[in-house]
Coordinates of C-alpha atoms in Angstrom, one line a residue:
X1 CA 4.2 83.4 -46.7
X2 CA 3.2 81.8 -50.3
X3 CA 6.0 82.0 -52.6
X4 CA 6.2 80.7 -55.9
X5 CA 9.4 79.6 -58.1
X6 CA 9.9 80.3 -61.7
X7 CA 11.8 77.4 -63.5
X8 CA 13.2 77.2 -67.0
X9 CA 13.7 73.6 -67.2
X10 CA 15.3 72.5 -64.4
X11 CA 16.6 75.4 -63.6
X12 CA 15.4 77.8 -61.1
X13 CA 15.2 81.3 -62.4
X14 CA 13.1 83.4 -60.2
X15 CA 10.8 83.5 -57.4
X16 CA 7.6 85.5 -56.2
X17 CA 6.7 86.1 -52.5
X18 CA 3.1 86.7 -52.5
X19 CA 2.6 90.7 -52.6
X20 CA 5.5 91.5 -53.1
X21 CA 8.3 92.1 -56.3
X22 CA 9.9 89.3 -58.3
X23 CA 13.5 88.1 -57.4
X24 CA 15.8 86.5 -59.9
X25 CA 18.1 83.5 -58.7
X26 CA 21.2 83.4 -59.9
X27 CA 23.1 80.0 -60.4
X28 CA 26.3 78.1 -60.7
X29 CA 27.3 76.2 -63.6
X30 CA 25.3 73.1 -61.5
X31 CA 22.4 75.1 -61.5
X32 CA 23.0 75.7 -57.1
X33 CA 21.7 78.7 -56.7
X34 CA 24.3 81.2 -55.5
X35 CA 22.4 84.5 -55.7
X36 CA 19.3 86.6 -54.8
X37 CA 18.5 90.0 -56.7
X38 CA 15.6 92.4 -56.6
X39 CA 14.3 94.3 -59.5
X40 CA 16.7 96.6 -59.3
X41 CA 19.5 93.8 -59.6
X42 CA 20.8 94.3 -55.4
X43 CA 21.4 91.4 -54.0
X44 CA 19.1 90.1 -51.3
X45 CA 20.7 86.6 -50.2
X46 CA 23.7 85.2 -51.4
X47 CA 25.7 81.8 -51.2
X48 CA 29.2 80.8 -51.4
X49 CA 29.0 77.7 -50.3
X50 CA 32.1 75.6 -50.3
X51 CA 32.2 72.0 -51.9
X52 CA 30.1 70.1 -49.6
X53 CA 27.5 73.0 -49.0
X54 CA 28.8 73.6 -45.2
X55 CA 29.1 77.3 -45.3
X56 CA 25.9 79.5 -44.5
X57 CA 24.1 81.8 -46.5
X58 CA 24.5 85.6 -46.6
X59 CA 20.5 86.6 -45.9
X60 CA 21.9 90.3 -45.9
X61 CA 24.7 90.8 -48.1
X62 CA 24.1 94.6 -48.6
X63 CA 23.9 95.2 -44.5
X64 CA 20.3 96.9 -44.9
X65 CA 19.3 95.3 -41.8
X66 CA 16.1 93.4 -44.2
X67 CA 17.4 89.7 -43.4
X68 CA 15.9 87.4 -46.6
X69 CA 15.2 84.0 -46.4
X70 CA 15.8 81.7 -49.5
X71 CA 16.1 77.6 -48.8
X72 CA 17.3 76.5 -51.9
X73 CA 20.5 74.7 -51.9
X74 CA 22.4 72.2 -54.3
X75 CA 19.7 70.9 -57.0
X76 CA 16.8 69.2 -55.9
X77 CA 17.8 70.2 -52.4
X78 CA 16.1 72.6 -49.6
X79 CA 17.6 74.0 -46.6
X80 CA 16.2 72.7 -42.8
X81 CA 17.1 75.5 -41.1
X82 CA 16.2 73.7 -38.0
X83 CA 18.2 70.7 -38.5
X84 CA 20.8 72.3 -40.5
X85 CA 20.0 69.5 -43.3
X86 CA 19.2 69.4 -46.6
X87 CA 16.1 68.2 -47.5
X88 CA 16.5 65.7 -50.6
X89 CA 12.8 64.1 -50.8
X90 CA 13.6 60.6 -49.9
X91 CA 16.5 61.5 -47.4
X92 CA 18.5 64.5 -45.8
X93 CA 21.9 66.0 -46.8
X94 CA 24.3 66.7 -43.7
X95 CA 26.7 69.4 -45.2
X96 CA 29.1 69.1 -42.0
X97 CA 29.8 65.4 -42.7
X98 CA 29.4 66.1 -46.9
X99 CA 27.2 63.1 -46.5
X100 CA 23.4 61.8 -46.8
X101 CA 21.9 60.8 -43.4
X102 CA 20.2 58.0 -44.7
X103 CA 21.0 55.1 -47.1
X104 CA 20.1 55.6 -50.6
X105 CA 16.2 54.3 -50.6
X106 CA 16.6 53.0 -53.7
X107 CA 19.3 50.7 -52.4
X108 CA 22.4 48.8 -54.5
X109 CA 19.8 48.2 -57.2
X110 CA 19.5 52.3 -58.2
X111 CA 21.6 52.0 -61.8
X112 CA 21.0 48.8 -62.5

């Protein structure tokens, strides 16, 4: 399925499955998106998420029985659902542990 994300700035604002209807993502104050809605404003998927990110999404948070999938997690992040990781470009977030798997690739010079 093609889908394609609508950002105003940073921030992600929508999305579009190909043929189907827009859905508008609702965020935090981080810009961690915490909410799905159709058109009609129901929601579709929904996050809670807890500090570290362990808790799993709500793909049906209406009980219709239409399960959606939406991977976006903390910014800049996108949910493995295979490996239960994050997927940060350069490394993976492990929301169990509230830690990266890998060392920073940057190393100790990232700041200076």
């Amino acid at each position: 399925m093609k889908r394609e994300y609508l950002h105003l700035g940073n921030l992600p604002v929508a999305l579009v499955d190909l043929g189907s209807d827009i859905r508008y993502i609702h965020t935090d104050h981080l810009g961690t998106p915490r909410l799905v809605s159709d058109a009609l404003k129901h929601p579709v998927w929904a996050w809670q998420g807890e500090p570290f990110g362990a808790t799993q999404a709500n793909e049906d948070p209406e009980d219709s029985g239409a399960a959606y999938t939406f991977n976006l997690r903390f910014p800049g992040q996108y949910f493995d659902k295979e490996t239960g990781h994050h997927y940060n470009y350069f490394r993976d977030y492990d929301p169990a542990v509230g830690r990266y798997v890998q060392s920073d690739p940057i190393g100790l010079a990232g700041g200076d």
